[in-house]
Structures are given as structure tokens and as C-alpha cells.
Amino acid sequence: MSENTAPNAGTAPEATPVEKRDFIRQIVREDLASGKHTAIKTRFPPEPNGYLHIGHAKSICLNFGIAGEFSGVCNLRFDDTNPAREDPEYVAAIQDDVRWLGFEWNELRHASDYFDAYYLGAQKLIRDGKAYVCDLSAEEVRAYRGSLTEPGRESPYRNRSVEENLDLFARMRAGEFADGSRTLRAKIDMASGNINLRDPAIYRIKHVEHQNTGNAWPIYPMYDYAHALGDALEGITHSLCTLEFEDHRPLYDWCVDNVDFANSPELTQPLVDKGLPREAAKPRQIEFSRLNINYTVMSKRKLMALVTENLVDGWDDPRMPTLQGLRRRGYSPAAMRLFAERVGISKQNSLIDFSVLEGALREDLDSAAARRMAVVEPLKFVLTNLAEGHEESLSFANHPKDESFGSRQVPFGRELWIEREDFAEVPPKGWKRLVPGGEIRLRGAGIARVDEVIKDDAGNVVELRGWLDPESRPGMEGANRKVKGTIHWVSAQHAVAAEIRLYDRLFSVENPDDEADGKTYRDYLNPESRKVVTGYVEPAAASAAPETSFQFERTGYFVADRYDHRADRPVFNRSVTLRDIWASK
Ligand code: ATP
Ligand code: MG
């Protein structure tokens, strides 16, 4: 593929940023330039059997992103062909998540919208001698299928007459037969080197209520058949999926070509009856590598087990790689899109380092989050030279690099909370913070000194008492003398006690999917992944709306919890530390 094909839609290849030059966008560009398509249409096809995770975000950003960049459209389609595992709860959450990521679908469709057309398509295959009803059990089908080295054997039911097949299929549809007793199979090639083409099942019997069609259907189409035909019915031009479907592509094409909706208007009449248009474009399946991230599990089955076994606090636990979890953790849609862009699109399977995800969040929040002061592990510091009840209000810029954030008033008083770890009675080498008798700059308030260390009976430091140099306020002459460190603080009288949830990676090993030595991902949970402490935040943090992100100075990025945060009882989740603390582990 050359980089220098004719420009189209006003996008000169030279002007395309590096991250937009992946091979799929290149194909789309060429298809538009050659006139193969005048407009492009993609779809995001989740199965509503769980919550979306960050792998889906990659697919969403790709499908909706490409549609947006090339003036096309993207549908959201629920691939609801397996009713046993599906739930309206997931249907609602998935829509929520796609919108949260910043995308709006052209049309919301369901595979189940097409059940009538799929059924007519299957009848057509039967009439054309390209599908048959097979009575082999699942076990027998497996035995007949052969292996990578051996061809399969033909089913004894393969040569049933068209009439018999039509009759049996109609009776399958009427609910006459038991689950698993028969299937409808495509008649392709039992000797094919591609096992997917060895007469794959396209319909199975399942007397299960469907979340969208209720009890209307006792038979359900198989994924490969339904997916290919769904794309064709919607006029999808580029059907983007992950690499494991590469071997399914010949079957995808077989279904599209042999059912041939484009030239069989009688098959698409059910759509027209529902007020949906007839589409003609022939979809092309293109595969890309799925997203894998270390220190993470991504399979829906494992995520489901974490929830049902109470190893996390639900699908939206801030440690989960679900979009609901990441959102609650404080990931912004912009950070998610930035991450997807950085990861890029290719056919190479790779493992992305967790730090890439955290890096995208830091980068977004550095410019997007206002600064606040909060103390996570408080130690009282009393400035004895200020009058009892001393109270004043200091002005602080909300962002060091962006004046548009404006400023706020921060109350200051005689008694402060400072971070326990900013004081050391016996300082280690290179220590730059508070020591007995030493000076420190209190951020925005002047230079203070510790004169007295108060301990409890057990010898724990419980309070510091000291002195604030009244001539050392920022801007005063006395502020210029050299003091080693600057620490943050909050006024003990004004600060609001807050529940602070210190989250970290859910797994402590790079590859939690590793099952060596009989272990499972459950054995690799990071016991330090959630610590809850009571800290203090300045009033302007407490009063924030849920889901507001801040940088708590020197501490990290935090978000007001989406569900639990209240102004009088603030709850903050740590989204990410300021620096990568795992790099040195
Ligand atoms: P399952 O097959 O267990 O249902 P799934 O992850 O394939 O899991 P789907 O709901 O079918 O779930 O996925 C919807 C879309 O998201 C598909 O097009 C799929 O290829 C894509 N997708 C899923 N996981 C990833 C991933 N890790 N990286 C990129 N795309 C993904
Ligand atoms: Mg799937």
C-alpha cells in the first residue's frame, strides 16, 4: 500500500498525522479515492453479555473515529444472538459507555431486528442446495469435523432433499424439536483446509427467552452467519474486527455472497416493513490486533468472575478495566481516546504496558484538572506565634500553567494539617522536608519552623508546634531566603474530613492470565490495590461536583467519587499518582 495515493475528502496523505496512518485508514482512503465507495459506514457490534472494557474502547475509537474522520457514519449494533447470556442491564450500560467516550451512533440496531431476514436468507440457502438440516449431536458434529491435519467427514444428513430440509427447518422454527437435537448447517466443504468452512452450523435450537424478541424464536442464528448478514443489511462498508476472526473471513464472505441480499429484494422485505432502508454495499471484513494490557485481565468471563466472587466491588469498581470502572477511577473520555490513539492499529499482537494508559491520563489531567490541596495522612502542625482563632484567606491560582482556570481562596489558620510523611525526626540522607528545628516553605503561606515535637505514650509523633515567619509571605523580602522544601497543607479549622481511596493496579504481576503452577488470576490480586484512609481536603475540593478531577498538589490526581461523594462527606478516588511508581518495582 503506498502512502501517496490520491487525496480524498480534503485529506491529503502528507497532512495526515502519524497516528492516523494505520493500514485500515489507508484502505478506507483508497476505497474512497477509487470510487469503490462514495461514503463509508462502520459499526460497533458488542454482544450485550457484560460491561464494555478498555479493549472495546479501542474498537469504539476505531469504528466511530474512522466514520468521523471520513465523513461516514457508524452504527451501534447489539449482537444479541445468544439470549442465554444477555441482559438489558448491559444494553443500557453499553449505550452509556459509548456516549461517555464522546461518540454518537448513526443508528441503534440489533441483530435481533434482522431475525426475519436471517430466516428468509437461510431458506434461500436451503432452496439453493447450500444448507441442510443435520441431526448429528454436538458431539458427533465435533467427531465428524476432522482436524487441522485430517479432512472432515460428511454428515449422513447432508444430502437431504430441499423439500425435506425446508420442512424440517420450518418445524425447527415452529418449536417442534428439542434444544440441540438438530442444526441448520451451511453446505460448503468438509475437506476444506479451513475448518470454519466444514459445514458450519448457522442455526441452532434454543428454547430461551430473548431480551428483545421474547419467546418469538426457538431457533437462533450463529454468530458468523448473523454477523456477516447484519453487516450486509446495514450497508456496512468496512467491518472491523479482531484478528481471531481472520480465519472466519471466508465464511463471512460466503454468507454475504450466497445469501446475496443485494440482489434478493424478497429477503429484505421484513426490513422494509419495519421502515428500514435496503442497503446494497458489500461489506469487507478487516482484522486488527486486539488490545492487551499487562497487569490486567480483559476476558469478559474473568471480569464477570471477579464481580460474582466479590473479589472487586462490582463492574464499576475503580480498579476494573471496564469503562464504568475506569470512569469511576477518574479516567476522562479524552484520556481514553488519547490512549487509543497512542496504542494505534496494526495486525501485530502486542502487550501494552500499563504505564501507557496511566501516562495518557496524567497527560490529560495535567492540563484539564484544577489544583487543590489535600492531606492524605494528616499530622497536626500548630503555628504558636499566630493568635488563637487566627483566620485568613489566601488566594491561589487554580492551575500553574493556565490562567483561564482562575483562582480561589484557601483558608489559612493557626492549626494546620500537613502530610505525616513530610516530617522526619531522624531524616534520611538527602531529606528536603521538615525536621525538628528545621524550616520549610508552606505552599503560598510563608516559611515555618518546627520547635517542638509532641508524642503520645507510645512514642508516636502526634503534633508539631512551631513558628511562622511573619515576614516570609510570598512577595515579601523575607520570602527570598533559601529553604529546602515546600509542602502542602490545609487549615485544620476549615478543612473537610474526606474518605480517600488510594487505588493501585488490581494485579501485582505483569501477566495475571499465566496459569503455570496451577495458579489463576485470583492468586495474583494485588493486596495493596485499595487502601481507604481519612484525610482532609480544602473546602474548594469538598464542594466540587461528583466526577470532578483535581490534582491534589504533590499527591496525585483524584476524582470526586461518582456515587458516594458529597460536599459534607467528600469521597475522593486516586486516579493515578503523579509519577510512575511501578517503573522501579
Ligand atoms: P466475547 O466474545 O466473550 O463476547 P468480546 O470481547 O469479543 O467478548 P464483543 O462484545 O463481541 O465482546 O466485542 C465487541 C467488539 O469489540 C468486537 O468487534 C470485538 O472485536 C471488539 N473487541 C473486544 N475486545 C477487544 C480488544 N481487547 N481489543 C480490541 N477490540 C476488542
Ligand atoms: Mg465477541
XYZ file of C-alpha atoms and ligand atoms in Angstrom:
617
model
C 0.000 0.000 0.000
C 1.528 3.269 -0.986
C 1.478 6.301 1.231
C 0.958 8.574 -1.758
C -2.384 7.609 -3.196
C -4.689 10.332 -4.391
C -6.066 12.546 -1.676
C -9.763 12.472 -0.940
C -12.353 14.158 1.219
C -9.925 17.015 1.640
C -7.397 14.850 3.464
C -4.008 14.947 1.819
C -1.954 11.931 2.953
C 1.017 14.225 3.634
C -1.092 16.136 6.121
C -2.219 13.035 7.963
C -0.767 12.783 11.456
C 1.291 9.665 12.100
C -1.300 8.063 14.366
C -3.916 8.316 11.606
C -1.862 6.404 9.072
C -2.737 2.886 10.084
C -3.461 0.317 7.416
C -7.227 0.398 7.914
C -7.493 4.136 7.412
C -5.265 3.672 4.383
C -7.721 1.140 2.910
C -10.633 3.474 3.604
C -8.784 6.341 1.941
C -8.119 4.215 -1.119
C -11.694 2.939 -1.329
C -12.983 6.489 -1.307
C -10.368 7.695 -3.781
C -11.056 4.883 -6.240
C -14.790 5.414 -6.036
C -15.381 1.916 -4.683
C -17.469 3.631 -2.024
C -18.893 7.119 -2.089
C -19.453 7.064 1.663
C -18.253 4.736 4.357
C -20.177 3.067 7.111
C -18.791 1.184 10.089
C -20.393 -0.405 13.122
C -19.512 -1.287 16.677
C -21.104 -4.681 17.419
C -20.953 -5.571 21.127
C -22.637 -8.631 22.499
C -24.722 -7.437 25.468
C -23.357 -10.119 27.776
C -21.211 -7.952 30.016
C -19.866 -4.464 30.509
C -17.539 -2.867 27.998
C -13.851 -2.850 28.831
C -10.904 -0.879 27.591
C -10.386 -3.328 24.713
C -13.810 -2.360 23.449
C -12.793 1.278 23.776
C -10.078 0.616 21.200
C -12.686 -0.792 18.828
C -15.134 2.053 19.536
C -12.483 4.707 18.931
C -11.533 2.952 15.696
C -15.027 2.455 14.291
C -16.529 5.770 15.350
C -13.215 7.556 14.799
C -12.903 6.430 11.186
C -16.529 7.262 10.460
C -15.974 10.749 11.864
C -12.704 11.370 10.047
C -14.021 10.305 6.666
C -17.476 11.905 6.881
C -19.063 8.492 7.235
C -21.361 7.052 9.860
C -21.106 4.330 12.477
C -23.928 2.186 13.806
C -24.177 0.683 17.236
C -25.385 -2.868 16.810
C -26.134 -5.245 19.622
C -25.077 -8.680 18.519
C -27.814 -10.320 20.518
C -27.839 -13.798 19.042
C -27.130 -15.720 22.240
C -30.069 -14.910 24.532
C -28.908 -17.099 27.412
C -26.103 -14.720 28.353
C -27.657 -11.379 27.535
C -29.296 -8.800 29.733
C -30.988 -5.371 29.308
C -28.718 -4.076 32.093
C -25.774 -4.476 29.725
C -27.681 -2.995 26.809
C -28.221 0.217 28.784
C -24.678 0.380 30.164
C -23.092 -0.106 26.745
C -25.004 2.842 25.304
C -23.978 4.918 28.286
C -20.349 3.998 27.796
C -20.235 4.762 24.063
C -21.772 8.183 24.667
C -19.449 8.826 27.582
C -16.468 8.160 25.303
C -17.805 11.002 23.172
C -19.424 9.162 20.281
C -22.942 9.161 18.904
C -24.186 6.389 16.699
C -25.930 6.847 13.390
C -28.497 4.163 14.151
C -29.028 1.782 17.017
C -29.647 -1.682 15.657
C -29.874 -5.211 16.996
C -29.019 -8.443 15.275
C -32.468 -9.436 16.515
C -34.005 -6.731 14.269
C -32.972 -8.974 11.402
C -34.211 -12.343 12.641
C -36.876 -12.466 9.897
C -34.413 -11.583 7.144
C -31.891 -14.072 8.509
C -34.568 -16.714 8.447
C -35.535 -15.936 4.845
C -31.827 -15.985 3.968
C -31.484 -19.457 5.454
C -34.493 -20.678 3.478
C -32.889 -19.338 0.349
C -29.680 -21.236 1.100
C -31.760 -24.389 1.532
C -33.590 -23.830 -1.752
C -30.247 -23.295 -3.486
C -28.927 -26.558 -2.037
C -26.466 -24.657 0.149
C -27.805 -25.529 3.581
C -29.286 -28.592 5.236
C -30.798 -29.696 8.497
C -28.442 -32.028 10.332
C -29.467 -34.382 13.126
C -25.986 -35.119 14.437
C -25.454 -34.289 18.097
C -22.922 -31.647 19.047
C -20.506 -34.413 19.983
C -20.951 -36.189 16.656
C -20.509 -32.942 14.758
C -17.190 -32.485 16.524
C -16.113 -36.017 15.680
C -17.072 -35.561 12.018
C -15.332 -32.230 11.731
C -11.817 -33.663 11.432
C -8.738 -31.732 12.490
C -6.141 -29.398 11.096
C -4.393 -32.385 9.515
C -7.412 -34.562 8.665
C -10.348 -33.650 6.464
C -13.827 -33.861 7.959
C -16.446 -36.478 7.088
C -19.757 -35.616 5.524
C -22.827 -35.785 7.707
C -25.233 -38.588 6.782
C -27.926 -35.880 6.595
C -26.013 -33.779 4.102
C -27.945 -34.915 1.075
C -31.466 -34.454 2.308
C -33.788 -33.089 -0.335
C -34.609 -29.418 -0.486
C -38.224 -30.219 0.405
C -37.264 -32.220 3.459
C -34.849 -29.512 4.586
C -37.451 -26.777 4.134
C -39.949 -28.808 6.097
C -37.556 -29.633 8.938
C -36.299 -26.072 9.163
C -39.865 -24.766 9.324
C -40.570 -27.238 12.131
C -37.398 -26.157 13.941
C -38.714 -22.633 13.711
C -42.151 -23.754 14.937
C -40.529 -25.091 18.093
C -41.193 -28.770 17.433
C -37.744 -30.060 18.333
C -35.699 -30.136 21.497
C -32.660 -27.952 22.109
C -29.566 -29.373 20.481
C -31.424 -32.077 18.556
C -30.824 -30.502 15.144
C -28.946 -27.677 13.494
C -29.112 -25.965 10.165
C -25.684 -26.196 8.538
C -24.189 -24.406 5.581
C -23.180 -26.906 2.907
C -19.691 -25.776 1.992
C -16.753 -28.177 2.039
C -15.958 -30.866 4.617
C -12.459 -31.209 3.145
C -11.605 -27.528 3.347
C -8.265 -26.691 4.896
C -10.193 -24.029 6.810
C -12.219 -25.764 9.488
C -14.648 -22.842 9.599
C -15.824 -23.904 6.140
C -16.563 -27.513 7.093
C -20.330 -27.149 7.007
C -20.587 -24.734 9.946
C -23.864 -24.550 11.845
C -25.818 -21.409 11.016
C -28.889 -22.043 13.196
C -29.366 -23.857 16.470
C -32.408 -24.710 18.506
C -32.652 -22.883 21.803
C -35.898 -22.539 23.680
C -34.725 -19.499 25.594
C -36.485 -16.188 26.007
C -34.703 -13.337 24.274
C -34.323 -9.913 25.884
C -35.557 -8.222 22.691
C -37.788 -10.732 20.901
C -39.227 -12.539 23.899
C -40.408 -16.024 23.021
C -40.911 -15.406 19.307
C -37.972 -17.585 18.307
C -36.983 -21.081 19.443
C -34.065 -21.012 16.986
C -31.200 -18.544 16.886
C -28.646 -17.794 14.165
C -24.977 -18.489 14.850
C -22.595 -15.592 15.242
C -20.707 -15.889 11.945
C -23.882 -16.048 9.888
C -25.680 -13.296 11.800
C -22.702 -11.006 11.899
C -21.916 -11.144 8.194
C -25.550 -10.705 7.215
C -26.096 -7.931 9.750
C -23.238 -6.014 8.168
C -24.719 -6.582 4.710
C -28.196 -5.489 5.798
C -26.865 -2.271 7.274
C -24.693 -1.447 4.276
C -21.519 -1.556 6.360
C -18.576 -0.899 4.038
C -15.726 -1.786 6.390
C -16.394 -4.391 9.034
C -13.545 -4.095 11.515
C -12.914 -6.930 13.911
C -10.113 -8.514 15.874
C -7.546 -10.943 14.476
C -9.112 -14.149 15.767
C -11.765 -13.699 13.068
C -9.225 -13.766 10.248
C -9.919 -17.476 9.614
C -13.624 -16.756 9.647
C -13.391 -14.266 6.805
C -14.002 -16.861 4.046
C -17.181 -17.875 5.864
C -18.136 -14.216 6.308
C -17.781 -13.701 2.558
C -19.578 -16.973 1.804
C -22.618 -15.890 3.821
C -22.747 -12.424 2.247
C -22.288 -13.770 -1.311
C -24.610 -16.749 -1.114
C -27.500 -15.131 0.687
C -26.931 -12.128 -1.564
C -29.371 -9.685 -0.014
C -28.306 -7.029 -2.506
C -29.904 -8.937 -5.369
C -32.746 -10.587 -3.469
C -35.261 -7.918 -2.519
C -37.767 -10.515 -1.333
C -35.383 -11.407 1.514
C -35.137 -7.867 2.828
C -38.872 -7.161 2.726
C -39.091 -7.636 6.551
C -36.715 -4.680 6.923
C -38.720 -2.532 4.557
C -41.842 -3.462 6.524
C -40.115 -2.088 9.621
C -39.329 1.140 7.793
C -35.648 0.335 7.328
C -33.854 1.001 4.030
C -32.488 -1.670 1.702
C -28.710 -1.439 1.526
C -26.532 -2.601 -1.318
C -22.896 -2.167 -0.276
C -20.940 -5.365 0.135
C -19.086 -5.304 3.445
C -15.396 -6.074 3.679
C -14.069 -7.620 6.868
C -10.711 -6.284 8.029
C -8.949 -7.606 11.106
C -6.704 -5.793 13.556
C -4.948 -6.940 16.711
C -6.835 -6.770 19.959
C -5.712 -4.647 22.837
C -3.889 -6.426 25.642
C -2.524 -4.584 28.665
C -0.217 -6.029 31.278
C -1.293 -6.212 34.941
C -4.844 -6.616 33.611
C -7.315 -9.314 32.643
C -9.602 -8.469 29.781
C -11.751 -11.505 29.177
C -15.396 -10.870 29.960
C -15.558 -14.250 31.658
C -12.787 -13.347 34.094
C -14.147 -9.863 34.703
C -17.519 -11.432 35.440
C -15.896 -13.865 37.891
C -14.123 -11.021 39.710
C -17.526 -9.441 40.243
C -19.527 -12.538 41.156
C -16.825 -13.829 43.508
C -16.708 -10.426 45.229
C -13.005 -10.012 44.515
C -13.827 -6.449 43.476
C -16.706 -4.147 44.421
C -18.695 -4.587 41.204
C -18.355 -3.873 37.489
C -17.687 -0.238 38.254
C -15.003 -0.871 40.855
C -12.375 1.779 40.072
C -9.741 -0.950 39.673
C -11.648 -2.726 36.913
C -10.616 -2.221 33.263
C -14.290 -1.749 32.412
C -15.288 1.644 31.073
C -17.586 2.033 34.088
C -14.648 1.252 36.356
C -12.189 3.497 34.560
C -14.718 6.309 34.597
C -15.187 5.941 38.317
C -11.428 5.864 38.735
C -11.274 9.301 37.141
C -10.301 8.449 33.587
C -11.691 11.082 31.271
C -13.041 10.320 27.791
C -10.211 12.459 26.402
C -7.619 10.311 28.187
C -9.236 7.164 26.830
C -9.194 8.500 23.279
C -5.606 9.659 23.671
C -4.674 6.184 24.865
C -6.420 4.534 21.909
C -4.581 6.852 19.558
C -1.221 6.081 21.147
C -1.802 2.351 21.013
C -2.647 2.614 17.333
C -3.954 -0.032 14.957
C -1.971 -2.880 13.467
C -2.025 -6.597 12.807
C 0.770 -7.306 15.306
C -0.348 -8.821 18.567
C 1.294 -6.928 21.358
C 1.084 -6.315 25.062
C 0.736 -2.679 26.011
C 2.415 -1.521 29.181
C 0.002 -0.307 31.859
C 2.099 2.852 32.151
C 0.939 3.891 28.671
C -2.615 4.022 29.994
C -1.595 5.909 33.115
C 0.585 8.225 31.052
C -2.365 9.188 28.859
C -4.397 10.014 31.964
C -1.608 12.099 33.516
C -1.158 13.980 30.298
C -4.846 14.773 30.020
C -5.299 15.714 33.673
C -2.155 17.814 33.830
C -3.869 20.308 31.558
C -7.505 19.561 32.402
C -7.545 19.280 36.199
C -7.533 22.205 38.619
C -5.121 22.073 41.545
C -6.214 21.710 45.137
C -4.575 20.927 48.454
C -5.445 17.813 50.404
C -3.665 15.902 53.130
C -3.876 12.153 52.892
C -2.156 11.124 56.112
C -2.584 14.056 58.468
C -0.262 15.356 61.181
C -1.209 18.464 63.162
C 1.141 21.432 62.887
C 0.377 24.371 65.222
C 1.896 27.772 64.459
C 2.134 29.097 68.019
C 3.024 32.662 67.107
C -0.350 33.164 65.427
C -3.228 34.211 67.665
C -5.682 31.578 68.828
C -8.506 31.561 66.248
C -6.337 33.336 63.668
C -8.130 33.161 60.346
C -7.319 34.488 56.897
C -7.941 33.739 53.300
C -5.148 33.299 50.757
C -5.534 33.473 47.011
C -4.239 30.522 44.995
C -4.070 30.053 41.244
C -6.104 27.000 40.205
C -3.601 25.965 37.570
C 0.099 26.783 37.346
C 0.169 26.910 33.550
C -3.318 28.014 32.577
C -4.730 31.323 33.799
C -8.167 30.508 32.437
C -8.654 28.276 35.473
C -8.728 31.425 37.585
C -8.014 31.457 41.288
C -9.656 30.522 44.554
C -9.477 31.480 48.209
C -7.884 28.997 50.562
C -8.482 29.459 54.297
C -5.396 29.554 56.478
C -5.147 29.415 60.252
C -3.081 28.726 63.325
C -3.562 24.978 63.145
C -2.746 23.075 60.016
C -2.825 19.541 58.790
C 0.317 18.569 56.968
C 1.357 15.250 55.470
C 2.833 12.938 58.091
C 5.481 11.822 55.657
C 6.698 15.397 55.231
C 8.200 15.290 58.709
C 11.111 13.137 59.853
C 12.533 13.224 63.346
C 15.637 11.478 62.080
C 15.891 12.451 58.438
C 17.347 10.054 55.913
C 20.155 11.289 53.683
C 19.104 13.920 51.181
C 15.919 14.780 53.095
C 14.457 18.102 51.979
C 11.378 18.374 54.128
C 10.602 19.109 57.784
C 12.905 18.145 60.672
C 12.943 19.327 64.301
C 14.311 22.868 64.308
C 14.262 22.971 60.513
C 12.442 25.343 58.182
C 10.016 24.605 55.436
C 8.043 26.656 52.967
C 4.316 26.225 53.435
C 2.907 26.482 49.962
C 1.637 30.063 49.473
C 1.728 30.917 53.166
C 5.295 31.586 54.193
C 8.210 29.892 55.918
C 7.621 27.846 59.057
C 9.881 26.165 61.590
C 9.300 23.241 63.911
C 10.228 23.967 67.533
C 8.567 21.166 69.418
C 7.638 17.566 68.658
C 4.789 16.174 70.748
C 4.481 12.419 71.205
C 1.994 10.041 72.757
C 2.874 7.497 75.422
C 3.918 5.002 72.765
C 6.393 7.464 71.317
C 4.421 8.285 68.165
C 4.613 11.827 66.910
C 1.120 13.303 67.341
C 1.677 17.008 66.825
C 4.274 19.546 65.782
C 4.439 23.052 67.213
C 6.363 25.809 65.595
C 6.582 29.299 64.220
C 5.514 31.058 61.044
C 7.881 33.810 59.932
C 5.523 36.788 59.503
C 7.938 38.438 57.067
C 8.068 35.461 54.693
C 4.772 35.655 52.828
C 5.153 35.216 49.062
C 6.162 38.604 47.685
C 7.804 39.811 50.903
C 11.504 40.387 51.261
C 11.807 37.609 53.851
C 10.406 35.038 51.426
C 13.576 35.049 49.412
C 15.846 33.188 51.755
C 16.849 29.699 50.835
C 14.641 26.974 52.263
C 14.977 23.417 51.055
C 11.429 22.197 50.542
C 7.846 23.305 50.008
C 4.981 21.311 51.440
C 1.211 21.475 51.076
C -1.199 21.916 53.996
C -4.814 22.552 54.851
C -6.268 24.619 57.653
C -7.423 22.262 60.401
C -10.292 24.571 61.296
C -11.636 24.767 57.751
C -10.636 21.565 56.011
C -13.238 18.860 55.461
C -12.566 15.289 56.534
C -12.672 13.106 53.439
C -12.685 9.437 52.639
C -9.725 8.959 50.346
C -9.493 5.750 48.404
C -5.962 5.015 47.310
C -6.275 2.736 44.321
C -3.472 0.956 42.586
C -3.189 -1.776 39.952
C -5.530 -4.689 40.585
C -2.886 -7.307 39.840
C 0.662 -7.363 41.081
C 2.108 -9.394 38.218
C 2.512 -8.497 34.570
C 0.611 -11.477 33.244
C -2.288 -12.414 35.504
C -3.532 -14.821 32.807
C -0.497 -17.040 33.430
C -1.759 -20.385 34.700
C 1.620 -22.006 35.390
C 1.896 -23.981 38.671
C -1.875 -24.388 38.811
C -2.351 -20.705 39.613
C -5.100 -18.467 38.292
C -5.530 -14.708 38.079
C -7.179 -14.872 41.511
C -3.768 -15.680 43.007
C -2.228 -12.550 41.552
C -4.538 -9.922 43.001
C -2.568 -7.008 44.423
C -3.422 -6.829 48.157
C -2.421 -3.163 48.112
C -4.751 -2.227 45.289
C -7.252 -0.458 47.538
C -6.472 1.400 50.733
C -9.027 3.661 52.338
C -7.860 6.465 54.618
C -9.372 9.544 56.160
C -7.671 12.715 55.063
C -8.538 16.387 54.868
C -9.325 18.446 51.814
C -9.620 22.194 51.410
C -13.217 23.493 51.151
C -12.903 24.148 47.403
C -12.270 20.440 46.846
C -15.043 19.249 49.164
C -17.658 21.370 47.432
C -16.883 20.004 43.941
C -19.486 18.077 41.979
C -19.121 14.301 41.708
C -16.738 13.261 38.919
C -14.670 16.443 39.187
C -10.969 15.697 38.810
C -8.239 17.518 40.689
C -4.556 17.340 41.085
C -4.031 17.254 44.826
C -0.720 19.018 44.880
C 2.263 16.730 45.385
C -0.029 13.755 45.929
C -1.671 12.689 42.704
C -4.754 13.052 40.578
C -8.033 12.381 42.351
C -11.660 12.384 41.348
C -14.738 13.071 43.456
C -16.489 9.721 43.509
C -19.328 9.471 41.012
C -21.744 7.932 43.518
C -20.523 8.460 47.075
C -19.091 11.979 47.106
C -20.993 14.693 48.981
C -19.857 18.180 49.922
C -20.277 17.459 53.630
C -18.802 13.972 53.348
C -16.344 14.068 50.463
C -15.077 10.878 48.866
C -12.108 11.006 46.523
C -10.613 8.211 44.454
C -6.988 8.310 43.463
C -6.944 8.130 39.672
C -3.185 7.980 39.254
C -0.073 9.014 41.121
C 1.916 11.982 39.842
C 4.803 9.779 38.775
C 5.023 6.182 37.706
C 5.705 4.367 40.977
C 5.830 0.992 39.200
C 8.717 1.819 36.893
C 11.252 0.998 39.610
C 9.429 -2.053 41.010
P -16.933 -12.293 23.941
O -16.551 -12.913 22.641
O -16.525 -13.020 25.165
O -18.345 -11.817 23.965
P -15.695 -9.883 23.061
O -14.642 -9.155 23.790
O -15.429 -10.392 21.697
O -16.058 -10.998 24.064
P -17.900 -8.370 21.981
O -18.999 -7.735 22.724
O -18.248 -9.390 20.974
O -17.000 -8.995 23.084
O -16.977 -7.270 21.329
C -17.477 -6.181 20.591
C -16.421 -5.631 19.683
O -15.290 -5.207 20.418
C -15.937 -6.690 18.700
O -15.856 -6.104 17.416
C -14.578 -7.065 19.222
O -13.726 -7.441 18.189
C -14.115 -5.781 19.898
N -13.165 -6.091 20.972
C -13.384 -6.883 22.036
N -12.278 -6.995 22.796
C -11.323 -6.242 22.199
C -9.950 -5.944 22.497
N -9.332 -6.442 23.576
N -9.286 -5.122 21.650
C -9.899 -4.591 20.583
N -11.176 -4.830 20.241
C -11.899 -5.644 21.038
Mg -17.312 -11.418 20.594
